[in-house]
mmCIF file of C-alpha atoms in Angstrom:
data_model
loop_
_atom_site.group_PDB
_atom_site.id
_atom_site.type_symbol
_atom_site.label_atom_id
_atom_site.label_comp_id
_atom_site.label_asym_id
_atom_site.label_seq_id
_atom_site.Cartn_x
_atom_site.Cartn_y
_atom_site.Cartn_z
ATOM 1 C CA GLY R 1 -11.056 -13.439 11.214
ATOM 2 C CA ALA R 2 -7.679 -14.196 9.510
ATOM 3 C CA GLY R 3 -7.191 -11.011 7.579
ATOM 4 C CA VAL R 4 -8.352 -7.878 7.065
ATOM 5 C CA SER R 5 -11.907 -7.726 5.789
ATOM 6 C CA GLN R 6 -13.705 -5.373 3.401
ATOM 7 C CA THR R 7 -17.263 -5.026 2.048
ATOM 8 C CA PRO R 8 -18.190 -4.177 -0.349
ATOM 9 C CA SER R 9 -15.793 -5.324 -2.173
ATOM 10 C CA ASN R 10 -17.561 -3.427 -5.120
ATOM 11 C CA LYS R 11 -19.632 -0.126 -5.409
ATOM 12 C CA VAL R 12 -21.444 1.106 -7.853
ATOM 13 C CA THR R 13 -22.428 5.542 -6.721
ATOM 14 C CA GLU R 14 -24.282 7.938 -9.063
ATOM 15 C CA LYS R 15 -22.552 10.868 -8.520
ATOM 16 C CA GLY R 16 -23.529 12.991 -5.975
ATOM 17 C CA LYS R 17 -24.816 10.205 -3.832
ATOM 18 C CA TYR R 18 -23.607 9.306 -0.605
ATOM 19 C CA VAL R 19 -21.166 5.924 0.038
ATOM 20 C CA GLU R 20 -19.516 4.355 3.367
ATOM 21 C CA LEU R 21 -16.735 1.563 2.852
ATOM 22 C CA ARG R 22 -16.342 -0.976 5.946
ATOM 23 C CA CYS R 23 -13.092 -2.439 7.741
ATOM 24 C CA ASP R 24 -12.861 -4.760 9.683
ATOM 25 C CA PRO R 25 -9.219 -5.066 10.929
ATOM 26 C CA ILE R 26 -7.097 -8.034 12.240
ATOM 27 C CA SER R 27 -8.236 -9.023 15.653
ATOM 28 C CA GLY R 28 -6.324 -7.206 18.423
ATOM 29 C CA HIS R 29 -4.598 -4.547 15.416
ATOM 30 C CA THR R 30 -4.797 -1.618 17.134
ATOM 31 C CA ALA R 31 -3.542 0.692 14.948
ATOM 32 C CA LEU R 32 -5.638 1.066 11.188
ATOM 33 C CA TYR R 33 -5.467 3.034 7.766
ATOM 34 C CA TRP R 34 -7.025 3.921 4.918
ATOM 35 C CA TYR R 35 -5.622 3.603 1.466
ATOM 36 C CA ARG R 36 -6.823 4.600 -2.019
ATOM 37 C CA GLN R 37 -5.214 3.085 -5.250
ATOM 38 C CA SER R 38 -6.107 4.214 -8.769
ATOM 39 C CA LEU R 39 -5.218 2.441 -11.252
ATOM 40 C CA GLY R 40 -1.365 2.459 -11.891
ATOM 41 C CA GLN R 41 0.149 3.827 -9.319
ATOM 42 C CA GLY R 42 1.149 3.257 -5.649
ATOM 43 C CA PRO R 43 -1.714 2.985 -2.369
ATOM 44 C CA GLU R 44 -1.670 7.146 -1.420
ATOM 45 C CA PHE R 45 -2.135 7.496 2.248
ATOM 46 C CA LEU R 46 -5.756 8.814 3.444
ATOM 47 C CA ILE R 47 -6.112 8.613 7.188
ATOM 48 C CA TYR R 48 -4.937 6.828 10.152
ATOM 49 C CA PHE R 49 -6.017 5.517 13.470
ATOM 50 C CA GLN R 50 -4.723 4.102 16.235
ATOM 51 C CA GLY R 51 -7.695 3.532 18.916
ATOM 52 C CA THR R 52 -10.721 4.883 18.821
ATOM 53 C CA GLY R 53 -8.527 8.225 17.298
ATOM 54 C CA ALA R 54 -7.912 9.642 13.847
ATOM 55 C CA ALA R 55 -4.103 10.260 14.593
ATOM 56 C CA ASP R 56 -3.619 11.583 11.057
ATOM 57 C CA ASP R 57 -5.678 12.507 8.570
ATOM 58 C CA SER R 58 -3.303 14.379 6.789
ATOM 59 C CA GLY R 59 -4.094 12.268 3.333
ATOM 60 C CA LEU R 60 -7.915 12.731 3.537
ATOM 61 C CA PRO R 61 -8.533 15.113 -0.171
ATOM 62 C CA ASN R 62 -11.407 17.633 1.198
ATOM 63 C CA ASP R 63 -13.595 17.597 3.638
ATOM 64 C CA ARG R 64 -16.334 15.490 1.951
ATOM 65 C CA PHE R 65 -13.882 12.835 3.338
ATOM 66 C CA PHE R 66 -14.476 11.310 6.457
ATOM 67 C CA ALA R 67 -13.636 8.660 9.078
ATOM 68 C CA VAL R 68 -14.609 7.129 11.886
ATOM 69 C CA ARG R 69 -13.634 4.006 13.890
ATOM 70 C CA PRO R 70 -15.431 4.181 17.010
ATOM 71 C CA GLU R 71 -14.893 1.378 18.931
ATOM 72 C CA GLY R 72 -11.176 0.964 18.398
ATOM 73 C CA SER R 73 -12.379 -2.016 15.799
ATOM 74 C CA VAL R 74 -14.218 -1.370 13.176
ATOM 75 C CA SER R 75 -13.982 1.862 10.703
ATOM 76 C CA THR R 76 -16.022 3.269 8.351
ATOM 77 C CA LEU R 77 -15.137 5.611 5.379
ATOM 78 C CA LYS R 78 -17.630 8.264 4.454
ATOM 79 C CA ILE R 79 -17.557 10.212 1.658
ATOM 80 C CA GLN R 80 -20.682 12.387 0.301
ATOM 81 C CA ARG R 81 -21.331 14.220 -2.802
ATOM 82 C CA THR R 82 -18.928 11.391 -5.002
ATOM 83 C CA GLU R 83 -17.560 12.900 -7.312
ATOM 84 C CA ARG R 84 -16.441 10.778 -10.411
ATOM 85 C CA GLY R 85 -12.387 11.019 -9.365
ATOM 86 C CA ASP R 86 -13.538 9.372 -6.242
ATOM 87 C CA SER R 87 -13.411 6.304 -8.724
ATOM 88 C CA ALA R 88 -10.181 3.840 -7.289
ATOM 89 C CA VAL R 89 -9.962 1.086 -5.066
ATOM 90 C CA TYR R 90 -10.454 1.972 -1.348
ATOM 91 C CA LEU R 91 -7.891 -0.325 0.492
ATOM 92 C CA CYS R 92 -8.092 -0.944 4.243
ATOM 93 C CA ALA R 93 -4.183 -1.983 6.163
ATOM 94 C CA SER R 94 -4.079 -2.444 10.649
ATOM 95 C CA SER R 95 -0.852 -2.900 11.752
ATOM 96 C CA LEU R 96 0.028 -3.929 15.815
ATOM 97 C CA TYR R 97 2.742 -2.082 17.178
ATOM 98 C CA ASP R 98 5.821 -3.264 14.672
ATOM 99 C CA ARG R 99 3.518 -0.898 11.936
ATOM 100 C CA ARG R 100 4.150 -3.716 9.388
ATOM 101 C CA ALA R 101 1.037 -3.548 7.525
ATOM 102 C CA PHE R 102 -1.760 -6.279 6.387
ATOM 103 C CA PHE R 103 -4.009 -4.770 3.628
ATOM 104 C CA GLY R 104 -7.380 -6.254 2.997
ATOM 105 C CA GLN R 105 -8.604 -6.669 -0.322
ATOM 106 C CA GLY R 106 -10.033 -3.304 -1.014
ATOM 107 C CA THR R 107 -13.162 -1.728 -2.203
ATOM 108 C CA ARG R 108 -13.482 -0.678 -5.762
ATOM 109 C CA LEU R 109 -15.559 2.010 -5.832
ATOM 110 C CA THR R 110 -16.667 3.333 -9.292
ATOM 111 C CA VAL R 111 -18.748 6.663 -9.329
ATOM 112 C CA VAL R 112 -20.804 7.005 -12.511
ATOM 113 C CA GLU U 1 7.943 16.639 0.137
ATOM 114 C CA LEU U 2 8.867 12.779 0.342
ATOM 115 C CA LYS U 3 8.920 10.945 -2.939
ATOM 116 C CA VAL U 4 9.502 7.419 -3.345
ATOM 117 C CA GLU U 5 11.058 6.406 -7.063
ATOM 118 C CA GLN U 6 11.281 2.636 -8.222
ATOM 119 C CA ASN U 7 12.671 1.457 -11.424
ATOM 120 C CA PRO U 8 11.684 0.414 -13.768
ATOM 121 C CA LEU U 9 8.291 0.521 -14.046
ATOM 122 C CA PHE U 10 7.881 -2.117 -16.543
ATOM 123 C CA LEU U 11 9.890 -5.372 -16.647
ATOM 124 C CA SER U 12 9.623 -8.041 -18.929
ATOM 125 C CA MET U 13 11.933 -11.047 -18.561
ATOM 126 C CA GLN U 14 12.983 -14.745 -19.624
ATOM 127 C CA GLU U 15 12.701 -17.165 -16.220
ATOM 128 C CA GLY U 16 15.887 -18.348 -14.931
ATOM 129 C CA LYS U 17 17.369 -14.804 -15.646
ATOM 130 C CA ASN U 18 18.371 -12.470 -12.260
ATOM 131 C CA TYR U 19 17.598 -8.693 -12.855
ATOM 132 C CA THR U 20 17.367 -6.085 -9.826
ATOM 133 C CA ILE U 21 14.476 -3.594 -9.340
ATOM 134 C CA TYR U 22 15.283 -0.087 -7.777
ATOM 135 C CA CYS U 23 13.868 1.863 -4.686
ATOM 136 C CA ASN U 24 14.971 5.622 -4.245
ATOM 137 C CA TYR U 25 13.115 7.685 -1.663
ATOM 138 C CA SER U 26 14.198 11.815 -1.207
ATOM 139 C CA THR U 27 14.062 12.148 2.871
ATOM 140 C CA THR U 28 15.242 10.507 5.377
ATOM 141 C CA SER U 29 13.656 6.891 6.501
ATOM 142 C CA ASP U 30 15.286 3.943 8.814
ATOM 143 C CA ARG U 31 12.596 1.693 7.401
ATOM 144 C CA LEU U 32 11.529 0.571 4.277
ATOM 145 C CA TYR U 33 8.608 -2.302 3.142
ATOM 146 C CA TRP U 34 8.684 -3.882 0.256
ATOM 147 C CA TYR U 35 4.760 -5.210 -1.415
ATOM 148 C CA ARG U 36 3.414 -7.165 -4.247
ATOM 149 C CA GLN U 37 -0.129 -7.101 -5.645
ATOM 150 C CA ASP U 38 -0.604 -9.217 -7.977
ATOM 151 C CA PRO U 39 -4.008 -8.436 -10.667
ATOM 152 C CA GLY U 40 -7.110 -7.694 -8.528
ATOM 153 C CA LYS U 41 -5.485 -8.544 -5.278
ATOM 154 C CA SER U 42 -4.825 -6.961 -2.463
ATOM 155 C CA LEU U 43 -0.901 -5.922 -0.905
ATOM 156 C CA GLU U 44 1.271 -8.578 0.672
ATOM 157 C CA SER U 45 4.250 -7.627 2.715
ATOM 158 C CA LEU U 46 7.221 -9.252 1.147
ATOM 159 C CA PHE U 47 9.943 -7.393 3.626
ATOM 160 C CA VAL U 48 10.527 -5.221 6.361
ATOM 161 C CA LEU U 49 14.215 -3.148 6.348
ATOM 162 C CA LEU U 50 14.478 -1.438 9.749
ATOM 163 C CA SER U 51 18.324 -0.665 9.844
ATOM 164 C CA ASN U 52 20.732 0.918 7.095
ATOM 165 C CA GLY U 53 23.050 -2.553 5.525
ATOM 166 C CA ALA U 54 19.827 -4.614 6.043
ATOM 167 C CA VAL U 55 19.677 -7.679 3.960
ATOM 168 C CA LYS U 56 16.402 -9.975 3.759
ATOM 169 C CA GLN U 57 15.707 -13.257 1.797
ATOM 170 C CA GLU U 58 13.330 -15.123 1.099
ATOM 171 C CA GLY U 59 13.138 -17.656 -2.114
ATOM 172 C CA ARG U 60 13.804 -16.329 -4.980
ATOM 173 C CA LEU U 61 14.039 -12.454 -3.309
ATOM 174 C CA MET U 62 16.822 -10.326 -1.704
ATOM 175 C CA ALA U 63 16.263 -7.291 -0.699
ATOM 176 C CA SER U 64 18.815 -4.372 0.899
ATOM 177 C CA LEU U 65 18.412 -1.010 2.342
ATOM 178 C CA ASP U 66 21.146 1.458 1.798
ATOM 179 C CA THR U 67 19.721 4.477 4.015
ATOM 180 C CA LYS U 68 22.912 6.945 3.336
ATOM 181 C CA ALA U 69 22.097 6.280 -0.677
ATOM 182 C CA ARG U 70 18.329 6.442 0.653
ATOM 183 C CA LEU U 71 18.061 3.409 -2.422
ATOM 184 C CA SER U 72 16.479 0.166 -1.476
ATOM 185 C CA THR U 73 16.956 -3.322 -4.446
ATOM 186 C CA LEU U 74 14.703 -5.868 -4.594
ATOM 187 C CA HIS U 75 17.127 -8.677 -6.722
ATOM 188 C CA ILE U 76 15.023 -11.366 -7.910
ATOM 189 C CA THR U 77 17.162 -15.102 -9.102
ATOM 190 C CA ALA U 78 16.235 -17.047 -11.956
ATOM 191 C CA ALA U 79 12.925 -16.139 -12.169
ATOM 192 C CA VAL U 80 10.050 -17.841 -12.120
ATOM 193 C CA HIS U 81 6.412 -17.116 -13.813
ATOM 194 C CA ASP U 82 5.185 -17.346 -10.194
ATOM 195 C CA LEU U 83 7.035 -13.926 -9.591
ATOM 196 C CA SER U 84 5.116 -12.296 -12.556
ATOM 197 C CA ALA U 85 3.223 -9.562 -10.395
ATOM 198 C CA THR U 86 3.308 -5.595 -9.229
ATOM 199 C CA TYR U 87 6.466 -5.068 -6.595
ATOM 200 C CA PHE U 88 5.969 -1.848 -4.818
ATOM 201 C CA CYS U 89 7.943 -0.250 -2.270
ATOM 202 C CA ALA U 90 7.053 1.999 0.621
ATOM 203 C CA VAL U 91 9.318 3.875 3.434
ATOM 204 C CA ASP U 92 7.708 5.721 5.990
ATOM 205 C CA SER U 93 6.148 9.320 5.884
ATOM 206 C CA ASN U 94 7.215 12.414 8.094
ATOM 207 C CA SER U 95 4.414 11.583 10.449
ATOM 208 C CA GLY U 96 5.712 8.639 10.837
ATOM 209 C CA TYR U 97 3.099 6.157 10.583
ATOM 210 C CA ALA U 98 1.713 6.531 7.402
ATOM 211 C CA LEU U 99 3.629 4.987 4.269
ATOM 212 C CA ASN U 100 4.510 6.613 1.051
ATOM 213 C CA PHE U 101 3.906 4.033 -1.752
ATOM 214 C CA GLY U 102 5.909 4.162 -4.926
ATOM 215 C CA LYS U 103 4.358 3.601 -8.445
ATOM 216 C CA GLY U 104 5.429 -0.037 -8.598
ATOM 217 C CA THR U 105 7.126 -1.963 -10.886
ATOM 218 C CA SER U 106 4.761 -4.545 -13.189
ATOM 219 C CA LEU U 107 6.473 -7.616 -13.633
ATOM 220 C CA LEU U 108 5.878 -10.607 -16.249
ATOM 221 C CA VAL U 109 8.373 -13.637 -16.464
ATOM 222 C CA THR U 110 8.111 -15.081 -19.717
ATOM 223 C CA PRO U 111 9.042 -18.768 -20.632
#
């Protein structure tokens, strides 16, 4: 597609449930990033993929968070046993070698 | 820990006026990025500054980078309402690929 696509755009889930957020990067972009943005804050890095492998997952807050990119294109961010503090906008971005990242519209996750 | 600080965090300015947003960062970085975010929207890349002394301009916005002072500025010339948005600066993290963002400057341009 023309840009980074994220689905769903909004997700409301109950505390303790499992959620999956999907990111479809710009075609041909080998690098993919997940960020989390809380209200009034800048995006906070979660994880970076180069191809299929997670090259840097130092931003994942705890082991409830996991992300995959099995074929080097679409990525899924998975959150287990969701907590109210997980509520935020989850942004996906992709880039070529110049590292200029293009961001998707985000998934607004609300944990009630 | 790499810190990125922007100021001001909130800015209300009249159309036609000039103003500068500042971005300071705490460790060495050769790249600095400016993004724009409209309410409820994603981030739009404005500038990538790649070296000391780099200056880039697009329309009424001009960005510069001083790596020795660890400072970038985003200068707004003759502001118009369409520039109302939140502006973020970001630098490469120590790991090299992640971006560390500032808290953003929320700009409101009024008639």
